[in-house]
CSV table of C-alpha atoms in Angstrom, one decimal:
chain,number,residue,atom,x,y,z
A,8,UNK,CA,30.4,6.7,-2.6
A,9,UNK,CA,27.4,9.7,-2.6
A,10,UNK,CA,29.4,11.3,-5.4
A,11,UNK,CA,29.4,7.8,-7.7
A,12,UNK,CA,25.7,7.3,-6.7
A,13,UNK,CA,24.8,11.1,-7.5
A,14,UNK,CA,26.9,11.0,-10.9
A,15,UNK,CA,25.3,7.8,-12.0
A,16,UNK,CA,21.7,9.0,-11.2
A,17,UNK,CA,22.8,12.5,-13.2
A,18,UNK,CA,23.5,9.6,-15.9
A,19,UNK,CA,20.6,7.7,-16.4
A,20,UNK,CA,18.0,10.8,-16.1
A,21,UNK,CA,17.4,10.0,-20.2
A,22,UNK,CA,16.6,6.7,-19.6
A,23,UNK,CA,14.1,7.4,-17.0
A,24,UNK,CA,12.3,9.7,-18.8
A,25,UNK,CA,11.7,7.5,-21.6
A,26,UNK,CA,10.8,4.6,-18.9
A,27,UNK,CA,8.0,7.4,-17.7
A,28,UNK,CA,7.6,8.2,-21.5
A,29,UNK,CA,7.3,4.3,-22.6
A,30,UNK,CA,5.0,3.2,-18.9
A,31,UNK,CA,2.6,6.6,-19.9
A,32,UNK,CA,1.6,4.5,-22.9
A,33,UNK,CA,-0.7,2.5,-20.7
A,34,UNK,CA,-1.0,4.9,-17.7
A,35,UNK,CA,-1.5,8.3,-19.1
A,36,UNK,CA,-0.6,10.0,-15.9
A,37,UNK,CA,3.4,8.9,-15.8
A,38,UNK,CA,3.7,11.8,-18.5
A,39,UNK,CA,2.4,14.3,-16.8
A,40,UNK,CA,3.9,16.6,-13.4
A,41,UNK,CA,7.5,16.0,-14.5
A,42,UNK,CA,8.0,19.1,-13.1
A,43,UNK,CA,7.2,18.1,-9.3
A,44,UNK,CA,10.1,15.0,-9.8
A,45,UNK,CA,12.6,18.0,-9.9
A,46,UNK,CA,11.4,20.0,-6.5
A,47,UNK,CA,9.3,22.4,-8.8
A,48,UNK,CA,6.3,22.4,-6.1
A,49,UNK,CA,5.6,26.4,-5.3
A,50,UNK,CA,2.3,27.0,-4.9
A,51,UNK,CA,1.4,23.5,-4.4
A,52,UNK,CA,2.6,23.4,-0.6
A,53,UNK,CA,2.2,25.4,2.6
A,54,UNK,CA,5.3,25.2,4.0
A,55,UNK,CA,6.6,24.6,7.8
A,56,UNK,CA,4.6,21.5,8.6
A,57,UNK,CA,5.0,17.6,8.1
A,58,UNK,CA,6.8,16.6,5.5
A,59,UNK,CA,5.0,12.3,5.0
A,60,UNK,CA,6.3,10.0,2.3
A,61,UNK,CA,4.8,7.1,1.0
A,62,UNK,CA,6.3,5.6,-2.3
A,63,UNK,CA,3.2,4.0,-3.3
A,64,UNK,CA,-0.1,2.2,-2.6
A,65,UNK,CA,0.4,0.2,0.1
A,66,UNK,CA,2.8,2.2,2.4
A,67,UNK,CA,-0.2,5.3,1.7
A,68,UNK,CA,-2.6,3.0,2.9
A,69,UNK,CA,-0.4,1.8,5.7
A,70,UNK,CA,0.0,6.0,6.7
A,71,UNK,CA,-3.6,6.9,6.4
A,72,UNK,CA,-4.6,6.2,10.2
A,73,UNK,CA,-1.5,8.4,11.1
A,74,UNK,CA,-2.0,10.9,8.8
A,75,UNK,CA,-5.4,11.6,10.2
A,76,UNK,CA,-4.5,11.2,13.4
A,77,UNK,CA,-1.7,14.0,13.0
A,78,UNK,CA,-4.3,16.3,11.4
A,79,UNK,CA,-6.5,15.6,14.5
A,80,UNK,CA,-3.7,16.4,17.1
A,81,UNK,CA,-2.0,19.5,15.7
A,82,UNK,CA,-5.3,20.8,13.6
A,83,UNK,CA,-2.9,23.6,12.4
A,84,UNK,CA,0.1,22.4,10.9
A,85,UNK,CA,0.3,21.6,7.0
A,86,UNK,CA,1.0,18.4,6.0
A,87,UNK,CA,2.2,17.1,3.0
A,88,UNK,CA,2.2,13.7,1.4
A,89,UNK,CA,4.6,12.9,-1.7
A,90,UNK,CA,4.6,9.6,-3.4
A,91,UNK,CA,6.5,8.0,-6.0
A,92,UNK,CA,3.6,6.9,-8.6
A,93,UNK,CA,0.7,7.8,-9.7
A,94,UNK,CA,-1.1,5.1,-8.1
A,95,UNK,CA,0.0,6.5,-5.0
A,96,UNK,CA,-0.9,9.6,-5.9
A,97,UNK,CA,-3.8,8.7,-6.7
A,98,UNK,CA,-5.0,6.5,-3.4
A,99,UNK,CA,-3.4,9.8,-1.4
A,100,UNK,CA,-5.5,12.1,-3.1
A,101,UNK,CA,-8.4,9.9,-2.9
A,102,UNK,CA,-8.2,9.4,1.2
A,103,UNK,CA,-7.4,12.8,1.7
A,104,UNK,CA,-8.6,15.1,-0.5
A,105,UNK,CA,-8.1,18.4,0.4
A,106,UNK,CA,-6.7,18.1,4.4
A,107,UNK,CA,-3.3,17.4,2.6
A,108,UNK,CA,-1.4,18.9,0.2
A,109,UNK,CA,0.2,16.3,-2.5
A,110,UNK,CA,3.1,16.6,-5.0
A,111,UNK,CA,5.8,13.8,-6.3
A,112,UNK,CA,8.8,13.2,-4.0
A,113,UNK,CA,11.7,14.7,-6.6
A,114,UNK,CA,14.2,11.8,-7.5
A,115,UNK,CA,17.1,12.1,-5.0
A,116,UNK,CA,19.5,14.6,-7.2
A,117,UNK,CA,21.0,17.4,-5.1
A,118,UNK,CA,19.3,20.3,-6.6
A,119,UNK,CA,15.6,19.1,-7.1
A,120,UNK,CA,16.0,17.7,-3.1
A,121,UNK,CA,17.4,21.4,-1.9
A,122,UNK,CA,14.7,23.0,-4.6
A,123,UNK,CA,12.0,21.1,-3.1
A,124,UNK,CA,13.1,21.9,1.1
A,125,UNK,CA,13.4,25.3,0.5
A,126,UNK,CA,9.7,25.0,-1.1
A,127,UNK,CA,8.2,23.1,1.9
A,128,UNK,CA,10.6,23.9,4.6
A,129,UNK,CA,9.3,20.8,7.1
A,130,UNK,CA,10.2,20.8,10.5
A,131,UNK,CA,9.5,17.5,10.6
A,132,UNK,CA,9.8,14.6,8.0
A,133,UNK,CA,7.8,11.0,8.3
A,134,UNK,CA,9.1,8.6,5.7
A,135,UNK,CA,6.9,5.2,6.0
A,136,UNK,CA,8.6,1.7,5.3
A,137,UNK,CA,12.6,1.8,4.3
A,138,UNK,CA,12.9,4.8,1.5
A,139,UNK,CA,16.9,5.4,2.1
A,140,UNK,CA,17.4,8.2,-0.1
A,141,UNK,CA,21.1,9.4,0.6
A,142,UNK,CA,21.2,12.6,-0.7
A,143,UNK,CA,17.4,13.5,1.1
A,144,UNK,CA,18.9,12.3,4.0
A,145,UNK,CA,22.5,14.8,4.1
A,146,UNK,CA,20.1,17.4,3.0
A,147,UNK,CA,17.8,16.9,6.0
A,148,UNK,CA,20.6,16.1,8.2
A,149,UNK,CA,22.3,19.3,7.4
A,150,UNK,CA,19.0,21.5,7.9
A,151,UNK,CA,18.6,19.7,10.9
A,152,UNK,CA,15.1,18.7,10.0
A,153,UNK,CA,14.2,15.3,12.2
A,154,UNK,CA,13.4,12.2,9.7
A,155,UNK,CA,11.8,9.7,11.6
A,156,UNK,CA,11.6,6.3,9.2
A,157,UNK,CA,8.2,5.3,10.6
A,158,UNK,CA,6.6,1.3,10.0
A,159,UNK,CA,10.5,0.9,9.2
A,160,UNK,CA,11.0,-2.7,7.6
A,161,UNK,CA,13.8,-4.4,6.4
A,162,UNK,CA,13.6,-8.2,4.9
A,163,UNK,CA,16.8,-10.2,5.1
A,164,UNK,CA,17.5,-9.8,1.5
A,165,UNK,CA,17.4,-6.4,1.6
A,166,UNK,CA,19.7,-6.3,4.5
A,167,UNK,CA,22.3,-8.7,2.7
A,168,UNK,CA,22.7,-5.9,-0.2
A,169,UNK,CA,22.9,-3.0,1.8
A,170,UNK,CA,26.0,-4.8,4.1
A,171,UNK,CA,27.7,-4.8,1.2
A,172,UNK,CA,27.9,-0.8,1.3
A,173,UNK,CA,29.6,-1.0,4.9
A,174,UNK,CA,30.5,2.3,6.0
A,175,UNK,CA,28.6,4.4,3.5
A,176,UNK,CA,25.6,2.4,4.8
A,177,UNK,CA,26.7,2.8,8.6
A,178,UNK,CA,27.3,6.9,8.1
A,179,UNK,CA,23.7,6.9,6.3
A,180,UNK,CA,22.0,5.2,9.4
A,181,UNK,CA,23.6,7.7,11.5
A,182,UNK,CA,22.2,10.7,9.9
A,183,UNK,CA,18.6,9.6,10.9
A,184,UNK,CA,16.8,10.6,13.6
A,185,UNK,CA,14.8,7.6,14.4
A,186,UNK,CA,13.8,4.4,13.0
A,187,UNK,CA,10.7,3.1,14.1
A,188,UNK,CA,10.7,-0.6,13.3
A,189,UNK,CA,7.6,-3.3,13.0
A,190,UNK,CA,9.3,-5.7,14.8
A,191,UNK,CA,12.2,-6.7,16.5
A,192,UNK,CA,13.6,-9.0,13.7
A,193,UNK,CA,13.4,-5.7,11.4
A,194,UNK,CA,15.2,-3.8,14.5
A,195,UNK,CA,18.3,-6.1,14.6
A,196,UNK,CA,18.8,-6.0,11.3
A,197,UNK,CA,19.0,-1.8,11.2
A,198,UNK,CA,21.6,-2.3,14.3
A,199,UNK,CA,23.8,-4.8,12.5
A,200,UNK,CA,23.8,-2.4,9.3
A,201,UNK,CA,25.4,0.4,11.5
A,202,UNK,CA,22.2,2.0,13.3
A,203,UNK,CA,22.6,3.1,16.9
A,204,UNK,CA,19.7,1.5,19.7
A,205,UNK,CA,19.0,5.1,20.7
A,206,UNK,CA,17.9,5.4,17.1
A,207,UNK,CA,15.6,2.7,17.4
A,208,UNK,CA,12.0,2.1,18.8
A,209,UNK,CA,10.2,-1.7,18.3
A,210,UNK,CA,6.2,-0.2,17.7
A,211,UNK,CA,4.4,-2.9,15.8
A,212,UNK,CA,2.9,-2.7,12.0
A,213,UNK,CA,1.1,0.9,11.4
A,214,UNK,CA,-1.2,-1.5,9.1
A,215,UNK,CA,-3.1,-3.2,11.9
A,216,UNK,CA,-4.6,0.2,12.9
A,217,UNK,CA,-6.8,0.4,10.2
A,218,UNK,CA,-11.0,-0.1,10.8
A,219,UNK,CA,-14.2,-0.1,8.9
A,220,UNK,CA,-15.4,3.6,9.6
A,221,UNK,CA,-19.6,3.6,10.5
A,222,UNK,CA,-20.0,5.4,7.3
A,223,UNK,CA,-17.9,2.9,5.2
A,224,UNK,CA,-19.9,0.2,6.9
A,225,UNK,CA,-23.4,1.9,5.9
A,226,UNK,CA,-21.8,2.4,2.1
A,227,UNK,CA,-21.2,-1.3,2.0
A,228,UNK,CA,-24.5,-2.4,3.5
A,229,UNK,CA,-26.8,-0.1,1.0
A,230,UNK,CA,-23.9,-1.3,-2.3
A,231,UNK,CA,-24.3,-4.8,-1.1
A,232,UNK,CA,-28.4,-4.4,-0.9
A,233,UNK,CA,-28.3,-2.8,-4.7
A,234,UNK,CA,-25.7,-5.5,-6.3
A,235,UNK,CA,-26.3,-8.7,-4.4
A,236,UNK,CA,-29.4,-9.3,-2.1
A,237,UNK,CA,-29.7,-12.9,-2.4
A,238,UNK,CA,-26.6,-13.9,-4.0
A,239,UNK,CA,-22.9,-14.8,-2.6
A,240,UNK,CA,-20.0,-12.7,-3.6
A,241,UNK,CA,-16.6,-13.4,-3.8
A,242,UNK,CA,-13.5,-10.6,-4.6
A,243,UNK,CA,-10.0,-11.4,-6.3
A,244,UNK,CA,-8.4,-7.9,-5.3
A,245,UNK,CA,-4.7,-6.8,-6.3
A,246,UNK,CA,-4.2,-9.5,-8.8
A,247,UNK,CA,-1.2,-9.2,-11.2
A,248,UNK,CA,-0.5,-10.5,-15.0
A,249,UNK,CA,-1.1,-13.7,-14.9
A,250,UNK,CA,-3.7,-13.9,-11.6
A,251,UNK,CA,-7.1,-12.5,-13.6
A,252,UNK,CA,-7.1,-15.9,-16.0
A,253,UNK,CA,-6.8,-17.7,-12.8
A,254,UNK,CA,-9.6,-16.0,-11.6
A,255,UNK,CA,-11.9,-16.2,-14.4
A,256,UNK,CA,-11.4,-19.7,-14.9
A,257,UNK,CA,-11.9,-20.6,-10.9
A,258,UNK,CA,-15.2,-18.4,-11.2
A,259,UNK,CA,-16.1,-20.5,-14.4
A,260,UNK,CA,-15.8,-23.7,-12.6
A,261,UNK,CA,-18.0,-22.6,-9.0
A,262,UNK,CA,-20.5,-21.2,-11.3
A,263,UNK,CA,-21.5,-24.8,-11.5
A,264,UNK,CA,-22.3,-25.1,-7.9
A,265,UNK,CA,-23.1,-21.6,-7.0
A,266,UNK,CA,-24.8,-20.6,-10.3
A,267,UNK,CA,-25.8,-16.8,-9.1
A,268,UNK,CA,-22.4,-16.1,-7.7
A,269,UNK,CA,-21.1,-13.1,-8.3
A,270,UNK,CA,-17.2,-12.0,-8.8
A,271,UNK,CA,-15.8,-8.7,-8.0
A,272,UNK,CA,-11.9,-8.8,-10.3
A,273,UNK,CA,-10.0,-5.7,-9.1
A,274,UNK,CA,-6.4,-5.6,-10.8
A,275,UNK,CA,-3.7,-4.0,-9.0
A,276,UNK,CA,-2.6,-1.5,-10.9
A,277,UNK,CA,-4.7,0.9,-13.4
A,278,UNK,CA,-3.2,-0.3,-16.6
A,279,UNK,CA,-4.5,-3.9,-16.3
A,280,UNK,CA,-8.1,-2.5,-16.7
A,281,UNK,CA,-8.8,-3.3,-19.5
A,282,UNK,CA,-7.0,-6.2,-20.4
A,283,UNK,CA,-8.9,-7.6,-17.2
A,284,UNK,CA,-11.7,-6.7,-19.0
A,285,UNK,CA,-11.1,-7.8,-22.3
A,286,UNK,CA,-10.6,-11.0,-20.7
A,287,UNK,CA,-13.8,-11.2,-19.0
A,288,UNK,CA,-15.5,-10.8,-22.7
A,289,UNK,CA,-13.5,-13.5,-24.3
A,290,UNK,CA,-14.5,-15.7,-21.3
A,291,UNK,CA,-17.8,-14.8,-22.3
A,292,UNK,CA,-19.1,-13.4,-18.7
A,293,UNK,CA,-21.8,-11.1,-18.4
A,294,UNK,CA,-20.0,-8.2,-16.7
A,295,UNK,CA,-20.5,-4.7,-15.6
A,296,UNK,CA,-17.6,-1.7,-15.0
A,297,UNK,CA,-17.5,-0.3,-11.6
A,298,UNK,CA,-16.6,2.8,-13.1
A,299,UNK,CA,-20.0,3.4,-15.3
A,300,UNK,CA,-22.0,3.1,-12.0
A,301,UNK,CA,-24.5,0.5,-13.6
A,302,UNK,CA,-26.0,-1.6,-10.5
A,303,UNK,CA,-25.3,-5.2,-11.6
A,304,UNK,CA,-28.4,-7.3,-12.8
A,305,UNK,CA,-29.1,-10.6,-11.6
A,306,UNK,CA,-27.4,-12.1,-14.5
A,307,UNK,CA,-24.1,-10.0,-14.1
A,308,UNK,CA,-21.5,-12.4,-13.1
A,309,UNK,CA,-18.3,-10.4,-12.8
A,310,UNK,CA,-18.1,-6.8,-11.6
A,311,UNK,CA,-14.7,-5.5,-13.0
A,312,UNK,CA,-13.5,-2.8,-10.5
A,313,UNK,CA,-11.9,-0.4,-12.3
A,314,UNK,CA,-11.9,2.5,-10.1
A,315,UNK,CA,-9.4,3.7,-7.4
A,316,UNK,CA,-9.4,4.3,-3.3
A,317,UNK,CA,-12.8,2.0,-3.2
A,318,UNK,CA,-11.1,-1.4,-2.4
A,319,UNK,CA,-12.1,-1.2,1.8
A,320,UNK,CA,-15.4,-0.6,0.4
A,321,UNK,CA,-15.5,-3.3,-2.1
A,322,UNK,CA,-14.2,-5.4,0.4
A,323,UNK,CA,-17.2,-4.6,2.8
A,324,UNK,CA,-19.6,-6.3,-0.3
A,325,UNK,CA,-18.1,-9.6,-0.5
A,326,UNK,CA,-18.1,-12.4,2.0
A,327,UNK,CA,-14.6,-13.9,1.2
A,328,UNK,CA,-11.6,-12.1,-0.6
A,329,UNK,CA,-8.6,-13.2,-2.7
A,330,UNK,CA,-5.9,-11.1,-2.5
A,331,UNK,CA,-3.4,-11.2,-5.2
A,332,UNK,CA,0.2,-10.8,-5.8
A,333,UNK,CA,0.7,-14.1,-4.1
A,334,UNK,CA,-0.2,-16.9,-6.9
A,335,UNK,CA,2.7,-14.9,-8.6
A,336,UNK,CA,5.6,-14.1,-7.5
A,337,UNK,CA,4.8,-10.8,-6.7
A,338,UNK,CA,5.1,-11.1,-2.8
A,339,UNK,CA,1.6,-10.3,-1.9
A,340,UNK,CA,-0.4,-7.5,-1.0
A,341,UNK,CA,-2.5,-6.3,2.5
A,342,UNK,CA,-4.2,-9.3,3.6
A,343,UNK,CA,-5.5,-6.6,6.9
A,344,UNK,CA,-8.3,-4.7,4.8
A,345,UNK,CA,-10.5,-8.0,4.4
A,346,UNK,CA,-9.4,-9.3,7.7
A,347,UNK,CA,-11.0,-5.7,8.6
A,348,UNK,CA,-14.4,-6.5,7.7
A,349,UNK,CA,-14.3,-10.1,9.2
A,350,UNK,CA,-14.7,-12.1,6.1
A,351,UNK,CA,-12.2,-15.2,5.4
A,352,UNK,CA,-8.7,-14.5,3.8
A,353,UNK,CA,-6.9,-16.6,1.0
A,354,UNK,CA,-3.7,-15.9,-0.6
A,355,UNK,CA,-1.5,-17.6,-2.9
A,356,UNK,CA,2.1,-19.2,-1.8
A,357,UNK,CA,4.0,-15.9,-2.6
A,358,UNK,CA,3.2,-13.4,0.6
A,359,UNK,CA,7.0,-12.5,1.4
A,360,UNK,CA,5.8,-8.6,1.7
A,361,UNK,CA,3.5,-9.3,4.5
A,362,UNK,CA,5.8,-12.3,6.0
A,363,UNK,CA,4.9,-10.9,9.8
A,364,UNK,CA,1.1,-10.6,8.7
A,365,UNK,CA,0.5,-13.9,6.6
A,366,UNK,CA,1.9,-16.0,9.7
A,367,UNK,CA,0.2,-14.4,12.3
A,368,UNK,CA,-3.0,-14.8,10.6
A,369,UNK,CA,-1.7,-18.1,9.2
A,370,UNK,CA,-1.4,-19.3,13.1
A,371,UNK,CA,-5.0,-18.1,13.9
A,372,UNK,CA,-6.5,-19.7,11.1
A,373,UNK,CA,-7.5,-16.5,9.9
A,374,UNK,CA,-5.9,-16.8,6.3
A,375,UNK,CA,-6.1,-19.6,4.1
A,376,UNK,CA,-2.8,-20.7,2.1
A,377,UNK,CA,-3.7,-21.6,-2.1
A,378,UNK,CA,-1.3,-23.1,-4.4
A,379,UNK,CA,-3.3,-22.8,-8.0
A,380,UNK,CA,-6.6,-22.6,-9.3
A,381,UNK,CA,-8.1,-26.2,-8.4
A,382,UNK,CA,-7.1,-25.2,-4.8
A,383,UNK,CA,-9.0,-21.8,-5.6
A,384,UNK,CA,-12.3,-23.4,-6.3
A,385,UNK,CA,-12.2,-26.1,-3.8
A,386,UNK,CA,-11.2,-23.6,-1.0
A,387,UNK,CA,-14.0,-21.0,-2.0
A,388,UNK,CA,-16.3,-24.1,-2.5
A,389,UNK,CA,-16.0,-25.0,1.1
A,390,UNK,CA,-16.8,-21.3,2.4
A,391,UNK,CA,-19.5,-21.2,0.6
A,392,UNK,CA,-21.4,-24.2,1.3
A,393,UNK,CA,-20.9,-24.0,5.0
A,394,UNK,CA,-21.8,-20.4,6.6
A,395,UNK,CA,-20.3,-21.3,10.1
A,396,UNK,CA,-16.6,-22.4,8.7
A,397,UNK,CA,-16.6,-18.8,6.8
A,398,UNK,CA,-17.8,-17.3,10.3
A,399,UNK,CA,-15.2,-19.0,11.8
A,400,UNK,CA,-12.1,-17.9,9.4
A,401,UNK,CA,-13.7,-14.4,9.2
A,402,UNK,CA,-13.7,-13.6,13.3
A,403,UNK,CA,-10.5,-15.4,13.6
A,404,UNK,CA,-9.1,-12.8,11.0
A,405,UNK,CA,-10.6,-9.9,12.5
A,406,UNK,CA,-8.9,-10.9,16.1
A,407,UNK,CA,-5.5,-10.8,14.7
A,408,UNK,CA,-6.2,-7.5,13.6
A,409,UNK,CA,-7.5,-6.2,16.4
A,410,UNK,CA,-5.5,-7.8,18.9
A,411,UNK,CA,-1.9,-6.1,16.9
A,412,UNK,CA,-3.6,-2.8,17.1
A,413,UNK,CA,-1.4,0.2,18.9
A,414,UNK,CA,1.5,0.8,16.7
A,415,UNK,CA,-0.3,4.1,15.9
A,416,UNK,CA,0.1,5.3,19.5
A,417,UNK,CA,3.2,4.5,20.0
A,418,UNK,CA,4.5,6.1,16.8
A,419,UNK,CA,2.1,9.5,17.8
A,420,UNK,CA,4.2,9.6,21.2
A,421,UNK,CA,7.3,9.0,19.6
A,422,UNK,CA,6.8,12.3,17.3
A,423,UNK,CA,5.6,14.2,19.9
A,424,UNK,CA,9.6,15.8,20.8
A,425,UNK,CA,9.8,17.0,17.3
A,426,UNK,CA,6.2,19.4,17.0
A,427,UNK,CA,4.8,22.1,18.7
A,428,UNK,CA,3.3,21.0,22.4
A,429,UNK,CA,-0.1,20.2,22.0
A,430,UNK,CA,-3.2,21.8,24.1
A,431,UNK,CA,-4.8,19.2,25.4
């Protein structure tokens, strides 16, 4: 079975270069570092530390608390974070600038993966959510480098395929060192697939332990004071294809209640920029780019933001937040990073990637469920006219939060057999 998966992946290296080729149309940086996708990292690396993974934005987001937390308790180990895209790249560069060193994860060919251990040489290797690469994990297996799956998840779906792959799947599972699940639903499924219950810890969701840092509060404070003294602000974050007309036209129709309203649109990825902001010109807003640093006049109505790693602070502006990838099927993005800064929640129908999340807060009233843009407005409509119902959906958000919080200790003491003792 490796050998059919590594022959076919030796196969369709052509095509994925002209995916990275065709995608670096739009997003100039899929062209460049092709290099680092093959395990050419020297120089790039300090080698005998952490080894963290994080395919893209939200599983980078989901490991910043850790990461900083691993820097604080063993100040002089390297770490290094790889992602998949340059999105991720870019949100891990943007957290942690120079604490870290960062590089692609190399696609899972034997060579590159060998090329790229014997470059970093971790003794220890974090891999956040469910990234199964096989032929990472006989590699690390055979080194006897620990690889702790950390935030682990596993949706039914997912599950369902990988059954399919019975023993291959079952001799996989076994290779790892530990799989530290969000929940126990997520944990039963690993077991049924093959994985042993020493193998398995239950800590919670890494993505509750996330706060609004004093600074970060004191950035959003002064940015709010500059854009929007006197005005209400709402923010569509995360939104897909599809989501940004939805938002333009629901901003259209409770500008004629809340005339000075303000809209911050923040597309999910880096190549819907501009067609978010083409968008905004054709609907003929007033608008201003986050990126040119302009403070918004009192006439601005929509603040486009088009630059990366700000959205907790973005967030810390507005007193309610959309977040997209749910009005289309998308599955949803991090409904925690609003919840964070106690401001009401509302997503579309589609939030199967934070299933756990959405129906906690769901439960506590602390996210509110929208099915299209006339839901939207009337939603927002009722926040805004009544400060103590947006109080109320805020505080209830934030409790959810904090009240999940501790899956980052748990994890911290479950890594602690596999690095250097630690002076206390």
């Amino acid at each position: 079975m490796t050998t059919i998966y590594t022959t076919l992946l030796y196969l369709i290296q052509p095509l994925i270069w002209l995916r990275l080729w065709l995608r670096g149309r739009k997003a100039p940086a899929y062209r460049k570092r092709w290099a680092e996708r093959y395990g050419f990292c020297a120089g790039k690396v300090s080698p005998g530390g952490i080894l963290l993974h994080s395919v893209s934005v939200g599983e980078t987001l989901a490991a910043v608390p850790l990461v900083r937390a691993l820097r604080h308790r063993y100040p002089t180990l390297p770490i290094t974070v790889t992602t998949m895209t340059p999105t991720g790249s870019e949100r891990a560069q943007s957290a942690f600038g120079k604490d870290v060193h960062h590089v692609y994860l190399p696609y899972d060919l034997p060579g590159a993966v060998h090329r790229f251990l014997n470059t970093v040489d971790p003794r220890l290797v974090i891999i956040m959510e469910t990234e199964l690469w096989p032929n990472l994990i006989k590699a690390l297996h055979d080194r006897q480098i620990p690889l702790v799956i950390a935030n682990a998840r596993l949706s039914a779906r997912s599950a369902a395929g990988y059954k399919k792959l019975g023993k291959f799947m079952r001799r996989l599972l076994q290779r790892i060192t530990l799989i530290a699940a969000q929940n126990e639903e997520d944990g039963a499924r690993f077991i049924e697939l093959g994985l042993k219950r020493s193998q398995l810890a239950i800590t919670g969701s890494l993505k509750f332990d996330i706060s609004v840092t004093p600074e970060l509060a004191a950035r959003a404070v002064t940015l709010r004071r500059q854009w929007a003294p006197r005005r209400p602000v709402w923010i569509a974050t995360s939104t897909h294809e599809g989501e940004e007309s939805m938002m333009l036209e629901a901003h259209r129709r409770l500008l004629s209640h809340f005339p000075d309203l303000l809209l911050i649109l923040v597309p999910r990825h880096p190549e819907r920029f501009e067609s978010a902001r083409e968008m905004t010109q054709k609907s003929g807003f007033s608008y201003t780019l986050r990126s040119s640093g302009e403070i918004p006049s009192s006439g601005t109505q929509v603040v486009i933001g088009d630059t990366m790693g700000e959205l907790m602070l973005l967030y810390g502006i507005a007193d309610l937040a959309f977040v997209g990838g749910s009005l289309v099927e998308r599955g949803g993005h991090n409904p925690l990073e609003p919840a964070a800064h106690a401001i009401p929640v509302l997503m579309g129908p589609h939030t199967f990637n934070f299933k756990d999340i959405c129906s906690k807060l769901k439960q506590a009233d602390g996210l509110i469920t929208v099915t299209d843009t006339a839901s939207l407005v009337h939603e927002i409509g009722n926040l805004l006219v009544d400060d103590d119902y947006r109080r109320y959906h805020g505080r209830h958000a934030v409790e959810v939060l904090h009240q999940n919080q501790g899956a980052l200790q748990r994890l911290l003491q479950l890594l602690e057999p596999y690095l250097p003792p630690r002076n206390h």
